[in-house]
Coordinates of C-alpha atoms in Angstrom, one line a residue:
M1 CA 88.5 217.0 11.1
R2 CA 89.2 213.4 11.9
R3 CA 86.6 211.0 13.3
L4 CA 86.6 207.3 14.2
I5 CA 83.8 205.5 12.4
P6 CA 82.7 201.8 12.6
T7 CA 84.0 199.4 10.0
G8 CA 81.9 196.3 10.9
D9 CA 85.1 194.3 11.0
P10 CA 85.6 192.6 14.4
A11 CA 89.4 192.5 13.8
S12 CA 89.6 196.3 13.3
P13 CA 86.3 197.8 14.5
V14 CA 87.0 201.5 13.8
A15 CA 88.9 203.5 11.2
F16 CA 89.6 207.2 10.7
D17 CA 87.6 209.3 8.3
E18 CA 87.8 213.0 7.4
V19 CA 84.5 214.8 8.0
P20 CA 83.3 218.4 8.6
Q21 CA 83.3 219.8 12.1
P22 CA 79.9 219.3 13.8
V23 CA 77.6 222.4 13.9
P24 CA 76.3 222.8 17.4
E25 CA 72.6 223.3 18.2
P26 CA 71.8 226.5 20.2
D27 CA 72.0 224.6 23.5
E28 CA 75.3 222.8 22.6
A29 CA 78.9 223.7 23.1
L30 CA 81.6 222.8 20.6
V31 CA 84.3 220.9 22.5
K32 CA 87.8 220.2 21.2
V33 CA 88.2 216.6 22.4
E34 CA 91.4 215.9 24.2
A35 CA 90.6 212.5 25.7
F36 CA 87.8 209.9 25.5
A37 CA 87.0 206.6 27.2
P38 CA 85.2 203.8 25.3
N39 CA 82.9 201.5 27.2
R40 CA 82.6 197.8 26.8
G41 CA 78.9 198.1 25.8
E42 CA 80.1 200.2 22.8
T43 CA 82.3 197.4 21.7
F44 CA 79.2 195.2 21.4
L45 CA 77.5 197.8 19.3
L46 CA 80.5 197.9 16.9
E47 CA 80.1 194.2 16.1
H48 CA 77.0 194.9 14.0
P49 CA 76.9 198.7 13.8
R50 CA 73.6 200.3 12.8
P51 CA 73.6 202.9 10.0
G52 CA 74.8 206.3 11.2
L53 CA 76.4 205.0 14.4
L54 CA 79.0 207.5 15.7
P55 CA 80.5 206.1 18.8
G56 CA 81.7 208.1 21.8
K57 CA 79.8 209.1 24.9
D58 CA 82.6 209.9 27.4
V59 CA 84.8 212.9 26.5
A60 CA 87.1 215.5 28.1
G61 CA 88.4 218.6 26.4
L62 CA 88.2 222.3 25.8
V63 CA 85.2 224.5 24.9
V64 CA 86.1 226.3 21.7
Q65 CA 82.5 227.6 20.9
A66 CA 80.1 228.4 23.7
A67 CA 76.4 227.6 23.3
A68 CA 74.4 230.2 21.3
D69 CA 71.6 230.3 23.9
G70 CA 74.0 231.5 26.6
S71 CA 73.9 228.3 28.7
G72 CA 76.9 226.3 29.8
P73 CA 80.6 227.0 30.1
A74 CA 82.4 229.8 28.3
I75 CA 85.1 229.5 25.6
G76 CA 88.3 228.2 27.1
A77 CA 86.7 226.1 29.8
R78 CA 88.1 222.7 30.5
V79 CA 85.2 220.3 30.6
V80 CA 84.0 216.7 30.9
G81 CA 81.0 215.7 28.9
H82 CA 78.5 212.9 28.1
P83 CA 77.2 213.6 24.5
P84 CA 74.6 211.2 23.0
Q85 CA 77.2 210.1 20.4
G86 CA 80.1 211.3 18.3
G87 CA 82.8 211.7 20.9
W88 CA 85.5 209.7 19.2
A89 CA 86.5 212.7 17.1
E90 CA 88.6 215.9 17.2
Y91 CA 85.5 218.0 17.9
A92 CA 82.2 217.1 19.5
A93 CA 78.9 219.0 20.0
V94 CA 77.8 218.4 23.5
P95 CA 74.5 219.6 25.1
T96 CA 75.4 222.1 27.9
H97 CA 73.2 220.2 30.3
S98 CA 75.6 217.2 30.0
L99 CA 78.8 219.1 30.7
A100 CA 80.8 219.9 33.9
V101 CA 83.7 222.3 34.3
L102 CA 86.9 220.7 35.4
P103 CA 89.0 222.3 38.3
D104 CA 92.7 222.5 37.9
G105 CA 93.3 219.5 40.1
V106 CA 91.4 217.0 37.8
D107 CA 93.3 216.1 34.6
R108 CA 91.7 215.1 31.3
V109 CA 92.5 211.3 31.7
R110 CA 90.7 210.9 34.9
A111 CA 87.9 213.1 33.7
A112 CA 87.3 211.1 30.5
A113 CA 87.0 208.0 32.6
L114 CA 84.1 209.4 34.6
P115 CA 80.9 209.9 32.6
L116 CA 79.0 206.6 31.8
A117 CA 80.6 204.4 34.5
G118 CA 80.5 207.1 37.1
I119 CA 76.9 208.3 36.4
T120 CA 75.8 204.6 36.4
A121 CA 77.4 204.0 39.7
L122 CA 75.9 207.1 41.3
R123 CA 72.4 206.4 40.1
L124 CA 72.6 202.7 40.9
L125 CA 73.5 203.5 44.5
R126 CA 70.7 206.0 44.7
T127 CA 68.3 203.2 43.5
A128 CA 69.6 200.9 46.2
G129 CA 69.0 203.5 48.9
S130 CA 71.0 204.0 52.1
L131 CA 73.7 201.4 52.4
V132 CA 75.0 202.2 55.9
G133 CA 75.5 198.9 57.7
R134 CA 73.9 196.9 54.9
R135 CA 75.4 193.8 53.2
V136 CA 75.8 194.3 49.5
L137 CA 76.7 191.8 46.7
L138 CA 78.1 193.2 43.4
T139 CA 78.5 190.9 40.4
G140 CA 80.7 191.7 37.4
A141 CA 82.6 194.1 39.6
S142 CA 86.0 194.5 37.8
G143 CA 85.0 197.1 35.2
G144 CA 84.6 200.8 35.5
V145 CA 81.1 200.7 37.1
G146 CA 82.2 198.1 39.6
H147 CA 85.2 200.1 40.7
F148 CA 83.1 203.2 41.3
V149 CA 80.3 201.4 43.0
T150 CA 82.8 199.6 45.3
E151 CA 84.6 202.8 46.3
L152 CA 81.4 204.8 46.9
A153 CA 79.5 202.0 48.6
V154 CA 82.3 201.1 51.0
A155 CA 82.9 204.8 51.8
G156 CA 79.1 205.0 52.5
G157 CA 79.2 202.3 55.1
A158 CA 78.3 199.2 53.2
E159 CA 79.8 195.7 53.8
L160 CA 80.4 194.9 50.1
T161 CA 81.2 191.6 48.5
A162 CA 82.5 191.9 44.9
V163 CA 82.4 189.0 42.3
T164 CA 85.3 189.1 39.8
A165 CA 86.5 186.5 37.3
T166 CA 90.1 186.4 38.6
P167 CA 92.1 187.4 41.7
E168 CA 94.1 189.9 39.5
R169 CA 90.9 191.7 38.5
G170 CA 89.7 191.8 42.1
A171 CA 92.9 193.0 43.7
R172 CA 92.1 196.7 43.4
L173 CA 88.6 196.2 44.8
A174 CA 90.1 194.4 47.9
E175 CA 92.3 197.4 48.4
L176 CA 89.2 199.6 48.5
G177 CA 87.7 197.5 51.2
A178 CA 85.6 194.9 49.4
R179 CA 85.5 191.2 50.2
V180 CA 86.3 189.6 46.8
V181 CA 85.1 186.2 45.5
H182 CA 85.3 184.8 42.0
E183 CA 81.9 183.2 41.6
V184 CA 78.5 184.0 42.9
A185 CA 78.2 180.7 44.7
A186 CA 81.2 181.6 46.9
A187 CA 79.6 184.8 48.2
R188 CA 78.5 184.4 51.8
G189 CA 75.0 185.7 52.1
P190 CA 72.3 186.6 52.8
F191 CA 72.6 190.1 51.4
D192 CA 70.3 193.1 51.9
V193 CA 71.0 194.3 48.3
V194 CA 72.4 192.5 45.3
L195 CA 73.6 194.6 42.3
E196 CA 73.6 192.2 39.3
S197 CA 75.2 192.9 36.0
I198 CA 76.2 189.5 34.4
G199 CA 72.9 187.9 33.5
G200 CA 72.7 184.2 32.4
P201 CA 72.7 181.7 35.3
D202 CA 74.4 184.2 37.6
L203 CA 71.3 186.3 38.1
H204 CA 69.4 183.2 39.4
A205 CA 72.4 182.3 41.7
A206 CA 72.6 185.9 43.0
L207 CA 68.8 186.0 43.6
L208 CA 69.2 183.1 46.0
K209 CA 71.7 185.1 48.0
V210 CA 69.2 187.9 48.8
R211 CA 67.6 188.0 52.3
P212 CA 63.9 187.6 52.6
G213 CA 62.3 191.0 51.6
G214 CA 65.6 192.2 50.1
L215 CA 66.3 193.9 46.8
L216 CA 68.1 192.7 43.6
V217 CA 68.8 195.5 41.1
W218 CA 69.5 194.1 37.6
F219 CA 71.6 196.7 35.7
G220 CA 73.5 194.7 33.0
Q221 CA 74.1 191.5 31.1
A222 CA 77.9 191.5 30.6
G223 CA 77.9 187.8 30.1
R224 CA 75.6 188.3 27.1
A225 CA 73.6 185.2 28.0
P226 CA 69.8 185.6 28.5
V227 CA 68.4 185.1 32.0
T228 CA 66.0 182.2 32.6
L229 CA 64.2 182.0 36.0
D230 CA 62.4 178.8 37.1
F231 CA 59.5 179.7 39.5
F232 CA 59.6 176.3 41.1
Q233 CA 63.3 176.5 41.8
L234 CA 62.8 179.8 43.5
L235 CA 60.2 178.4 45.9
G236 CA 62.9 177.1 48.1
G237 CA 64.7 180.4 48.1
P238 CA 64.1 183.8 49.9
E239 CA 60.6 185.1 49.9
R240 CA 59.3 188.5 48.9
V241 CA 62.5 189.6 47.1
T242 CA 62.1 192.6 44.8
I243 CA 63.7 192.5 41.4
Q244 CA 64.2 195.9 39.9
H245 CA 65.4 196.7 36.4
F246 CA 67.8 199.6 36.1
H247 CA 69.1 201.7 33.3
Y248 CA 71.3 204.7 33.9
A249 CA 70.2 206.9 31.0
G250 CA 68.3 210.1 31.2
A251 CA 69.7 213.7 30.8
P252 CA 70.6 216.1 32.3
Y253 CA 74.0 214.6 33.2
G254 CA 75.7 217.8 34.2
P255 CA 74.8 217.7 37.9
D256 CA 76.1 214.1 38.3
L257 CA 79.2 214.9 36.4
T258 CA 79.8 217.9 38.7
A259 CA 79.4 215.6 41.7
L260 CA 81.8 213.0 40.3
V261 CA 84.4 215.7 39.5
S262 CA 84.1 217.1 43.0
L263 CA 84.7 213.7 44.5
V264 CA 87.8 213.2 42.4
E265 CA 89.1 216.6 43.4
Q266 CA 88.6 215.9 47.0
G267 CA 90.4 212.6 46.8
R268 CA 87.3 210.6 47.6
L269 CA 87.0 208.9 44.2
H270 CA 89.9 207.4 42.3
P271 CA 89.2 206.3 38.7
E272 CA 91.1 203.1 37.8
I273 CA 92.8 203.6 34.5
G274 CA 94.0 200.3 33.1
R275 CA 95.3 201.8 29.8
T276 CA 96.1 205.2 28.4
A277 CA 97.1 205.4 24.8
P278 CA 97.0 207.7 21.7
W279 CA 93.8 207.4 19.8
E280 CA 95.6 205.8 16.9
E281 CA 95.5 202.7 19.1
T282 CA 91.7 202.8 19.5
A283 CA 91.0 199.7 17.4
D284 CA 93.3 197.5 19.4
T285 CA 92.1 199.0 22.7
L286 CA 88.5 198.2 21.8
I287 CA 89.3 194.6 21.1
D288 CA 91.2 194.3 24.4
L289 CA 88.3 196.0 26.2
R290 CA 85.8 193.6 24.6
E291 CA 87.9 190.6 25.6
R292 CA 88.3 191.8 29.2
R293 CA 92.1 192.3 28.9
I294 CA 91.9 195.7 30.4
R295 CA 91.2 196.2 34.1
G296 CA 89.2 199.3 34.8
K297 CA 88.9 202.1 32.2
A298 CA 90.8 202.7 29.0
V299 CA 91.4 206.3 27.9
L300 CA 92.5 207.4 24.4
L301 CA 94.2 210.7 23.9
V302 CA 93.4 212.8 20.8
G303 CA 96.3 214.4 19.1
G304 CA 99.4 212.6 20.5
T305 CA 100.9 211.0 23.5
R306 CA 100.3 212.5 26.9
P307 CA 103.0 214.5 28.7
A308 CA 105.0 212.7 31.3
A309 CA 103.6 214.7 34.1
E310 CA 100.1 213.7 33.2
A311 CA 101.1 210.1 33.0
R312 CA 102.5 210.3 36.6
R313 CA 99.2 211.9 37.8
S314 CA 97.1 209.3 36.1
T315 CA 99.1 206.4 37.6
A316 CA 99.0 208.0 41.1
A317 CA 95.3 208.5 40.8
R318 CA 94.7 204.7 40.8
I319 CA 95.6 204.3 44.4
P320 CA 94.2 206.5 47.3
G321 CA 97.0 208.6 48.7
G322 CA 99.0 208.6 45.5
A323 CA 101.5 206.3 43.8
R324 CA 103.3 203.5 45.6

């Protein structure tokens, strides 16, 4: 089978290789991958790939071999999965606890866009607690996680301010009900909860926007600059603020994937797909994703260009209520 492997070359970060099909463990299903979605964090790993790195954590496809232990979906089931690695390939072995069956109304493109970003958003909002009537600040909001957090938080009753680099990247979030600004300093606080994902000086600026006794959840460092906090500068800011570190990881992922798929099927969650392309274009897509030239998620299709009907469904899925 064909698999994409790291090259270590920033100008062309992956290349195809011919390898044997994976042999599933007893609690794993073999999935014929039809679509996968790279994440920006994976583009950073590809800059200096560790030995044995097999990228790919967000996949959608078809079960062609059920798990030997009897767990999980049967042969022929359409699924979305979140394997530990190895998803950028024609076949992937996925633990059954990290699979969810897709209903007919959810296509492979939207499904592939769900796992890492969607699970992160769900678990991040659970960490923040009830948001009904609360003021929330979200930094680094224009990626996949930011889109899902915005849609779910606003639907849950939050008054959300989203920080994006440009008006174009914030337009979709404004449609979802967020107040959009383009730097943390422009956000009108104080906020009950701050969800911070840029790092560098932005974390300190965001911390000053929290109300006394409020919460800042630090869940990323997309700006790639380390954070430096000056205790004496903070003395003039809000008191008794809690800073909580957050990382989404921890199987099982199946229940959260099932919840996300259900929200999509019900029309309550609309993955933003900034690009859909055949997987032969993965290297270029990874570069554009790394350089923030793609808004929302990118989805690569394994085995050829998508049918026209699926293209129409994917485009319509970007906007609640369908295409316009």
